[in-house]
PDB file of C-alpha atoms in Angstrom:
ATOM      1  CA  UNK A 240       0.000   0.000   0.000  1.00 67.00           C
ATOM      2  CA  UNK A 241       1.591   3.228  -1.228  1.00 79.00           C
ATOM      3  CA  UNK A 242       0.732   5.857   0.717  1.00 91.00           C
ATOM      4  CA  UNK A 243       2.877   8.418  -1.182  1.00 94.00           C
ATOM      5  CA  UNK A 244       2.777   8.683  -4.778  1.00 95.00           C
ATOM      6  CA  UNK A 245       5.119  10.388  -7.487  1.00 96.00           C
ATOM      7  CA  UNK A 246       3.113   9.404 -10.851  1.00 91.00           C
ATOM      8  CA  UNK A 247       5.593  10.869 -12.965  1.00 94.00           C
ATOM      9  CA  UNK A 248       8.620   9.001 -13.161  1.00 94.00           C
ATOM     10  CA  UNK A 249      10.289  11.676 -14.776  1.00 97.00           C
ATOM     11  CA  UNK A 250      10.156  15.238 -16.116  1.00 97.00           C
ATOM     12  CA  UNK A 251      12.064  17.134 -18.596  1.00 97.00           C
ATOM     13  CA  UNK A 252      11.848  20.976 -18.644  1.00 97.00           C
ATOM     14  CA  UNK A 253      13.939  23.640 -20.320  1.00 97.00           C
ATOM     15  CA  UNK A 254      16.297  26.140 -18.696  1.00 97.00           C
ATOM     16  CA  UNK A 255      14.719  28.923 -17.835  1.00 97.00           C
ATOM     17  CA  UNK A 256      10.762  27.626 -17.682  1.00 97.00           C
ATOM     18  CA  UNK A 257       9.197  26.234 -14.633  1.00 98.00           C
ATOM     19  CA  UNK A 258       8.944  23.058 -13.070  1.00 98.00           C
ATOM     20  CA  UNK A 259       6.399  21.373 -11.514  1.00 98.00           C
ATOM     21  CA  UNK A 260       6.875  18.017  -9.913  1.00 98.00           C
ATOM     22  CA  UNK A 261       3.760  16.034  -8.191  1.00 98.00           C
ATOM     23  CA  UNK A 262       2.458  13.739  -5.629  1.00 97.00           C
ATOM     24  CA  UNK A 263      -0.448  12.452  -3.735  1.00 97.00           C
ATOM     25  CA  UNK A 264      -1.038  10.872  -0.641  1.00 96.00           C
ATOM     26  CA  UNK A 265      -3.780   8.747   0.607  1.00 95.00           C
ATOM     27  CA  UNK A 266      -3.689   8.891   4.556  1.00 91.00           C
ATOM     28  CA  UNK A 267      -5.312  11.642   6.213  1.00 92.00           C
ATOM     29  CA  UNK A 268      -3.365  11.837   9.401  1.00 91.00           C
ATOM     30  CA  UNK A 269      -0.032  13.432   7.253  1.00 93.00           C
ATOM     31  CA  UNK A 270       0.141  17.095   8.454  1.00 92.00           C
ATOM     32  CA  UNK A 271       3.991  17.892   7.580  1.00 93.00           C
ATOM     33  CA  UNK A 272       5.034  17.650   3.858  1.00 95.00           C
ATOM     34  CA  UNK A 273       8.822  17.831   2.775  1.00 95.00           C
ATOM     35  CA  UNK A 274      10.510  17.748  -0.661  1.00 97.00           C
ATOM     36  CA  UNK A 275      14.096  16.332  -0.770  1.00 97.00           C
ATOM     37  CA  UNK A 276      16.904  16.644  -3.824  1.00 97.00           C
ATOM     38  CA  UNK A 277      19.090  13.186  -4.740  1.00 95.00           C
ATOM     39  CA  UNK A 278      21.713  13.490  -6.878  1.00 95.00           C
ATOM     40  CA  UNK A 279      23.714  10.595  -7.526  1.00 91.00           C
ATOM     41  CA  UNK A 280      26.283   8.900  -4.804  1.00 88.00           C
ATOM     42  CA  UNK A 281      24.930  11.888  -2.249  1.00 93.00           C
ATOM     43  CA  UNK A 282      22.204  11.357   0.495  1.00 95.00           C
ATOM     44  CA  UNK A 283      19.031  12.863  -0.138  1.00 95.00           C
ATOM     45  CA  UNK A 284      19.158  17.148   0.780  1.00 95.00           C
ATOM     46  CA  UNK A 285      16.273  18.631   2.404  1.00 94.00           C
ATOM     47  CA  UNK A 286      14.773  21.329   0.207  1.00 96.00           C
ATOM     48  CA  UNK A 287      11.589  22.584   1.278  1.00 96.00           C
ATOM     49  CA  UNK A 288       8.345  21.431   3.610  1.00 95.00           C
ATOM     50  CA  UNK A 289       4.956  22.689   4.411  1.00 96.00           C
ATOM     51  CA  UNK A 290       2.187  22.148   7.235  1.00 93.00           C
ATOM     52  CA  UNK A 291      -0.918  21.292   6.753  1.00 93.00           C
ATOM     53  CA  UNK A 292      -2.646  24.476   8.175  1.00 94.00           C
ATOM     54  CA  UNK A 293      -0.505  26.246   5.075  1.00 95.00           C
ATOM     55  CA  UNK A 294      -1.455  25.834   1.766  1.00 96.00           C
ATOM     56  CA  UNK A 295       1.550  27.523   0.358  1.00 97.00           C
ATOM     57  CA  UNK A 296       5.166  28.261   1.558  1.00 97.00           C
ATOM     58  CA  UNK A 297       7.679  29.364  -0.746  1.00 97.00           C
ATOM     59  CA  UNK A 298      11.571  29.641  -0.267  1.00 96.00           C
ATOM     60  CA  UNK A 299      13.642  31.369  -3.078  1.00 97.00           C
ATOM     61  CA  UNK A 300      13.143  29.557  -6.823  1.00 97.00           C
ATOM     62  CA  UNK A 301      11.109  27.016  -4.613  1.00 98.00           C
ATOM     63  CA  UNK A 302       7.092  26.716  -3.940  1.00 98.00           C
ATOM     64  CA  UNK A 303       5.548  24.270  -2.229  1.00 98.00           C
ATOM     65  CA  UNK A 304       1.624  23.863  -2.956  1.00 98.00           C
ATOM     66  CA  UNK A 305      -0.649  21.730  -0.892  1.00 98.00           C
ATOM     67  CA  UNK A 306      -4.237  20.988  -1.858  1.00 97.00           C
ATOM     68  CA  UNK A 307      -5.924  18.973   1.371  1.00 95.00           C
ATOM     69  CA  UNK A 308      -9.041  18.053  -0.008  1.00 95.00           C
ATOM     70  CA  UNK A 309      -6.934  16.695  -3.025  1.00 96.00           C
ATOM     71  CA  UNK A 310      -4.525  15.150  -1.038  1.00 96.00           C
ATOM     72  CA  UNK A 311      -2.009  16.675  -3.483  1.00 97.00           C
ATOM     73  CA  UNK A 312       1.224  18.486  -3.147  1.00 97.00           C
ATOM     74  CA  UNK A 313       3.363  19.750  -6.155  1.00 98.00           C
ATOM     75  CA  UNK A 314       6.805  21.594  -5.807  1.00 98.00           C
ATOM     76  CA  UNK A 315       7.472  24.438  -8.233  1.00 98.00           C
ATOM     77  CA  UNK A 316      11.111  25.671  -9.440  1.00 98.00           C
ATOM     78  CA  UNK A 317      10.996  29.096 -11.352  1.00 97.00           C
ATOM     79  CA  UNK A 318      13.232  29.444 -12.748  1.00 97.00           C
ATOM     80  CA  UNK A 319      14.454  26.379 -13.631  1.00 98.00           C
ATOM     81  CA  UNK A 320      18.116  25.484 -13.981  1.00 97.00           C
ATOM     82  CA  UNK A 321      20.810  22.405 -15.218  1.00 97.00           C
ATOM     83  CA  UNK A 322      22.082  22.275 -11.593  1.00 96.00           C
ATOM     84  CA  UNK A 323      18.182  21.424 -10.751  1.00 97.00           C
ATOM     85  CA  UNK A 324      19.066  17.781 -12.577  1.00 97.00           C
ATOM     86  CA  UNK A 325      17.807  15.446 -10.195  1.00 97.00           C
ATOM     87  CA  UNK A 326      15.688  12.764  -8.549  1.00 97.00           C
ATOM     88  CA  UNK A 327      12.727  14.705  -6.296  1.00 98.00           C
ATOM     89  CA  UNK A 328      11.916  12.842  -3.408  1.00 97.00           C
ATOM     90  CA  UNK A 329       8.023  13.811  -1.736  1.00 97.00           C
ATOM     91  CA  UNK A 330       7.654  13.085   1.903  1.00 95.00           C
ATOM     92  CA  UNK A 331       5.137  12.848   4.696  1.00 93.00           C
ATOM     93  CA  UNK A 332       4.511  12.808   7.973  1.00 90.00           C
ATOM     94  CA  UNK A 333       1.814  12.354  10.792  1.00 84.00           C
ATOM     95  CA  UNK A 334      -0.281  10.241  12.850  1.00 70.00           C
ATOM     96  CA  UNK A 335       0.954   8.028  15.950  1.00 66.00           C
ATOM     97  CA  UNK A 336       4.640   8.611  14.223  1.00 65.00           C
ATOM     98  CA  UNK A 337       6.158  10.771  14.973  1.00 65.00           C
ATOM     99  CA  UNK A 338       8.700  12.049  12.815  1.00 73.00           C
ATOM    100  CA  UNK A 339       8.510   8.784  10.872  1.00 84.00           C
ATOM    101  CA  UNK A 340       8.491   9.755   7.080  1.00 89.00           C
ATOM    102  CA  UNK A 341       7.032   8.139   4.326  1.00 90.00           C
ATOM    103  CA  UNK A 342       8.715   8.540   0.681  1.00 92.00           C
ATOM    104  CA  UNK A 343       7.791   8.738  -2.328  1.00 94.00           C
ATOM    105  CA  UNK A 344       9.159   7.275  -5.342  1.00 93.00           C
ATOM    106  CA  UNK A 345      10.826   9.958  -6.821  1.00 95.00           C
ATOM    107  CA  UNK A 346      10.863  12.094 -10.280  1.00 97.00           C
ATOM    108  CA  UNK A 347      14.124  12.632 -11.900  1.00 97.00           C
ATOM    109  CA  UNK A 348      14.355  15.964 -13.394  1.00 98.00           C
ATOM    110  CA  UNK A 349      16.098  17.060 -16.287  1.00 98.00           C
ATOM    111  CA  UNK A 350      16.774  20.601 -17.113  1.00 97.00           C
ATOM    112  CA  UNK A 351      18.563  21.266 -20.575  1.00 96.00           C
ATOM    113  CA  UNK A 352      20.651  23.914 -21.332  1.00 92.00           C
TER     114      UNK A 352
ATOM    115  CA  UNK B 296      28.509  21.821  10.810  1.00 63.00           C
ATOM    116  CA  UNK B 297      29.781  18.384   9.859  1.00 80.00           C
ATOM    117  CA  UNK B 298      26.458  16.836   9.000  1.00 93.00           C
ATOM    118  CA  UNK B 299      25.308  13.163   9.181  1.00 96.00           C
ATOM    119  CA  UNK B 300      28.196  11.292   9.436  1.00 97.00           C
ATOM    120  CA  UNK B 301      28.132   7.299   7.746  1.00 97.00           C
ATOM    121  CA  UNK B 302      31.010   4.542   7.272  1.00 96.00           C
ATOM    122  CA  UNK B 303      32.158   3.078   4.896  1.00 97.00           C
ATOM    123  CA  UNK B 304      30.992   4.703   1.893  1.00 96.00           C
ATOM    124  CA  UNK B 305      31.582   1.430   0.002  1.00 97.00           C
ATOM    125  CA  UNK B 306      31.320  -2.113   0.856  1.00 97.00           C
ATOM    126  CA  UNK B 307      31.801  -5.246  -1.185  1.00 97.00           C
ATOM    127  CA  UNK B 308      31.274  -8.972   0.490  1.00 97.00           C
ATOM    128  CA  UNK B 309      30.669 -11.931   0.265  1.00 97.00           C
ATOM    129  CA  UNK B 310      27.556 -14.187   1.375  1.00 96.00           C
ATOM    130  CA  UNK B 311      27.603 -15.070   4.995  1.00 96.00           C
ATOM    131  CA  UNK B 312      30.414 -12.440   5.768  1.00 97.00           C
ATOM    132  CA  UNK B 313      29.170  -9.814   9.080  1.00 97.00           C
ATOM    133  CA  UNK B 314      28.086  -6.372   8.040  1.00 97.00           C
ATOM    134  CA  UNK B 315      28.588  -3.232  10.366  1.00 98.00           C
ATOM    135  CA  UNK B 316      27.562   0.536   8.924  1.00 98.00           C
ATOM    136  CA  UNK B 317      28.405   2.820  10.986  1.00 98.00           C
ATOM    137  CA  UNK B 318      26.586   6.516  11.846  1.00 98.00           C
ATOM    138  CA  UNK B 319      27.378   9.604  13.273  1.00 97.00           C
ATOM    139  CA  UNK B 320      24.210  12.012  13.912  1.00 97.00           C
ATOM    140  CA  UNK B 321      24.401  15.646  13.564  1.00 95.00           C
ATOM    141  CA  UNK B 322      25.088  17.253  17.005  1.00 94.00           C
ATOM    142  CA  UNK B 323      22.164  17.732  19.392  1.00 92.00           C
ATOM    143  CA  UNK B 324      19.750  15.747  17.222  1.00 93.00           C
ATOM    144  CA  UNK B 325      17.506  13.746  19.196  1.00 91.00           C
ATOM    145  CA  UNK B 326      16.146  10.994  16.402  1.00 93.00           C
ATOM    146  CA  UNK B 327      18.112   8.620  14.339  1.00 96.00           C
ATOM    147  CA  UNK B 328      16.731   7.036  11.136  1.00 96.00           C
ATOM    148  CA  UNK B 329      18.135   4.215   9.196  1.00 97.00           C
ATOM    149  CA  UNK B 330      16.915   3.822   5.581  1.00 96.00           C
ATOM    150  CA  UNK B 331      17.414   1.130   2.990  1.00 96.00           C
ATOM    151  CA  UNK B 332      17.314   2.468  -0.827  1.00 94.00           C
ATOM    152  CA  UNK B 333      16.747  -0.589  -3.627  1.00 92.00           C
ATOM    153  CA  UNK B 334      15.491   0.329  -7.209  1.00 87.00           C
ATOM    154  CA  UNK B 335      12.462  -2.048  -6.712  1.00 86.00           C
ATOM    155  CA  UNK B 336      11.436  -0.723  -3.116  1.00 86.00           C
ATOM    156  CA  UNK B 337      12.949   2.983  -3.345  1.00 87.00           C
ATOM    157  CA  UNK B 338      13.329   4.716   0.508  1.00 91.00           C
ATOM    158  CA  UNK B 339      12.367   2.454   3.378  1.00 91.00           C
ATOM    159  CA  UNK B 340      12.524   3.317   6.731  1.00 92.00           C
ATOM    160  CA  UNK B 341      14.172   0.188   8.504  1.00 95.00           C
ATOM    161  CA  UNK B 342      14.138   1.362  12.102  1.00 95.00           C
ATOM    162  CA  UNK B 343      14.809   4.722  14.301  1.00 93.00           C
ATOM    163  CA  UNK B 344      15.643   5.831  17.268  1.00 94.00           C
ATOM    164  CA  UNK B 345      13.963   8.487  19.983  1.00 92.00           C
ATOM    165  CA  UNK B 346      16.957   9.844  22.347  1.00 92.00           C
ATOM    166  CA  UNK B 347      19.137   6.402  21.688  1.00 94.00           C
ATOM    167  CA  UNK B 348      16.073   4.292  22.052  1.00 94.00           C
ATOM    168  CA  UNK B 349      14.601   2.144  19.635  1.00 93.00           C
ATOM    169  CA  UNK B 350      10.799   3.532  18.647  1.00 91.00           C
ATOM    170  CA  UNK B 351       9.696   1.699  15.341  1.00 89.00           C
ATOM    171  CA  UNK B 352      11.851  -1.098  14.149  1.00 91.00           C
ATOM    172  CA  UNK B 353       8.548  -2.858  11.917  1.00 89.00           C
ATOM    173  CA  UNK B 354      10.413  -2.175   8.753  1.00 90.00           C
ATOM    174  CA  UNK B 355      13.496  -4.489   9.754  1.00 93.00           C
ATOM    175  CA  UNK B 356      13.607  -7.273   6.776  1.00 86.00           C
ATOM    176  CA  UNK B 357      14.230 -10.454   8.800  1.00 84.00           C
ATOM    177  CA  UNK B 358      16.496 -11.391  12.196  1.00 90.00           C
ATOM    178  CA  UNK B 359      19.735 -11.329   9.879  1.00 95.00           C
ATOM    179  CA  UNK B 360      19.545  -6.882  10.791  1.00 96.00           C
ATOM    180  CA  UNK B 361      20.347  -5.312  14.127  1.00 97.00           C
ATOM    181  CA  UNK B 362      20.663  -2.120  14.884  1.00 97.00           C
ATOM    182  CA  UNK B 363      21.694  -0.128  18.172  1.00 96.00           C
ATOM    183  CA  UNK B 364      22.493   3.314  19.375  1.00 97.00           C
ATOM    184  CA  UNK B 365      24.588   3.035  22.265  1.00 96.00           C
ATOM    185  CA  UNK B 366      25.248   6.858  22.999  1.00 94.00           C
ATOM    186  CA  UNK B 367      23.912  10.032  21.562  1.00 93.00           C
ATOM    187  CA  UNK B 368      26.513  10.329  18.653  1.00 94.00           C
ATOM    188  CA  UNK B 369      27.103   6.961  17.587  1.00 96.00           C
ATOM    189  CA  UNK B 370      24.573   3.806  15.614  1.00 98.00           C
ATOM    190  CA  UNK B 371      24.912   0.838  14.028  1.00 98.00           C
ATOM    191  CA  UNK B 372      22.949  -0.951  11.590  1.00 98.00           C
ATOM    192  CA  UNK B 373      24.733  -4.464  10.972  1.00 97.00           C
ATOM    193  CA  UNK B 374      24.020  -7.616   8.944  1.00 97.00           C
ATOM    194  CA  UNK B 375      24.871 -11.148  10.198  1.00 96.00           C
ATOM    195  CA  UNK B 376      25.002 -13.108   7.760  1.00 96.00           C
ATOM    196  CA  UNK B 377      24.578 -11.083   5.024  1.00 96.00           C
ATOM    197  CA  UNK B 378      23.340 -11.962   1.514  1.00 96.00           C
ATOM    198  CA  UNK B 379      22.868 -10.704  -1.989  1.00 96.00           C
ATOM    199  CA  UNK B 380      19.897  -9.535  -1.842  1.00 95.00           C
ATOM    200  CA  UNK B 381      20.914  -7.260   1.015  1.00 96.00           C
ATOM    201  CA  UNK B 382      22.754  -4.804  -1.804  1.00 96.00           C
ATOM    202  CA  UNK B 383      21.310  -1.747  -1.670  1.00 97.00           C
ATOM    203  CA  UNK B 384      22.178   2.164  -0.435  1.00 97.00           C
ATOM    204  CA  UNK B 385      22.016   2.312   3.271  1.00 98.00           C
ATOM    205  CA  UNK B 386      21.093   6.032   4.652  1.00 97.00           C
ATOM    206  CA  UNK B 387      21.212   7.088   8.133  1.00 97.00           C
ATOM    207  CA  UNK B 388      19.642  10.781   9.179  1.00 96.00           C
ATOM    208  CA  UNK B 389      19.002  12.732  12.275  1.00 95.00           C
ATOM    209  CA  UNK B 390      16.373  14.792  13.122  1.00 92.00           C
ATOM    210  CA  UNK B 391      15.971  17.217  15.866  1.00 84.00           C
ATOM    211  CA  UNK B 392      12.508  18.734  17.214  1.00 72.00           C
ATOM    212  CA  UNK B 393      11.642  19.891  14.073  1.00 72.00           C
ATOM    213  CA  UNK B 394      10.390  17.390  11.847  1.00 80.00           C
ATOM    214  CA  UNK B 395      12.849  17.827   8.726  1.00 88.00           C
ATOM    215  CA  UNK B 396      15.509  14.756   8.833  1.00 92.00           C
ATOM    216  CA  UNK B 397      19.084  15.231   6.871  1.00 94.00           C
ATOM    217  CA  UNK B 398      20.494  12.269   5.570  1.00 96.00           C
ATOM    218  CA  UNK B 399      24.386  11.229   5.047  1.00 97.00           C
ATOM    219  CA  UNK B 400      26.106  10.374   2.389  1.00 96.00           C
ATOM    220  CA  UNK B 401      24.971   6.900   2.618  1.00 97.00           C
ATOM    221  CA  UNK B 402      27.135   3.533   2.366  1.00 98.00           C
ATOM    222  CA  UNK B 403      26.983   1.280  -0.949  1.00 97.00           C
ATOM    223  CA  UNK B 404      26.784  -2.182  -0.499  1.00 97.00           C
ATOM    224  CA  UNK B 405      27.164  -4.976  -2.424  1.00 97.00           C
ATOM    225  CA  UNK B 406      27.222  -8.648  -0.967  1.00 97.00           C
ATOM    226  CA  UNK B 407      28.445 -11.134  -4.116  1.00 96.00           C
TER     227      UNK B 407
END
């Protein structure tokens, strides 16, 4: 049972235009929402995260969206750059857990020159 | 700021042969995570810890894993005996009372 879903495998955008990366959850006890950057041989960076009693926070080139009655979250990058090229992890958290986080399967992002 | 600390980086083994990963938590943080990352299964949380004790270990694969946090700045995960199918990237990350975790650099490895 995947609680955390990244439909889109991957994404390719061009320098310059915005990117939009998804990802929907099905339990309704997540209240804390976190995006995470991989690229490869490093450990997954913490980029940006959002509360549930937010429907917006934004940080720099970076905006996190969250739509609770869609159980959706999407991170925006405007503008988009090369040294964006990754894999986009979604995570969330809630419930009895504290802390605990559940990932998502990622969406590698390319951004072309 | 050192950040999550984890050794080795790289480990190649054979079947049978004890596996220890080592971690070293950012300073202060409260919660330790270990993660296993496979292309079938992506990011699974093995088992973490709550001020060096052990909260949620459910996502352990089998009695072969053990993991322990004997002081504040120091954990283990370690695999005895290991096999193949045990290749994978192993994270560990630390969280403190804010509920963002930041990984290491994780350690690759690969049990022939």
């Amino acid at each position: 049972d995947q609680q955390v879903k990244q439909n889109s495998p991957s994404l390719s955008v061009q320098e310059g235009r915005i990117s939009i990366l998804n990802c929907d959850y099905t339990n309704s006890m997540f209240d804390y929402f976190l995006w995470y950057k991989k690229y490869p041989a490093e450990g997954p960076t913490f980029l940006i995260s959002i509360s549930s009693i937010k429907d917006k926070n934004e940080d720099g080139r970076f905006t996190v969206f969250l739509n609770k009655s869609a159980k959706h979250l999407s991170l925006h990058i405007v503008p988009s750059q090369p040294g964006d090229s990754a894999v986009y992890f979604c995570a969330a958290a809630g419930g009895t857990s504290y802390g605990k986080l559940t990932f998502g399967q990622g969406t590698i992002l390319t951004v072309h020159p | 700021d050192a950040g999550v600390i984890q050794s080795p980086r790289h480990e190649v083994t054979e079947m049978g042969q004890e596996v220890t990963l080592r971690c070293k938590p950012i300073s202060g943080h409260n919660s330790l995570f270990w993660y296993r990352q496979t292309m079938m299964r992506g990011l699974e949380l093995l088992i973490y810890f709550n001020n060096n004790v052990p909260i949620d270990d459910s996502g352990m694969p089998e009695d072969r894993f053990s993991a322990k946090m004997p002081n504040a700045s120091f954990s283990t995960l370690k695999i005895q005996p290991s096999e193949p199918r045990d290749s994978a990237v192993y994270f560990c990350a630390s969280m403190s009372g804010v509920r963002t975790q930041y990984f290491g650099p994780g350690t690759r490895l690969l049990v022939l």
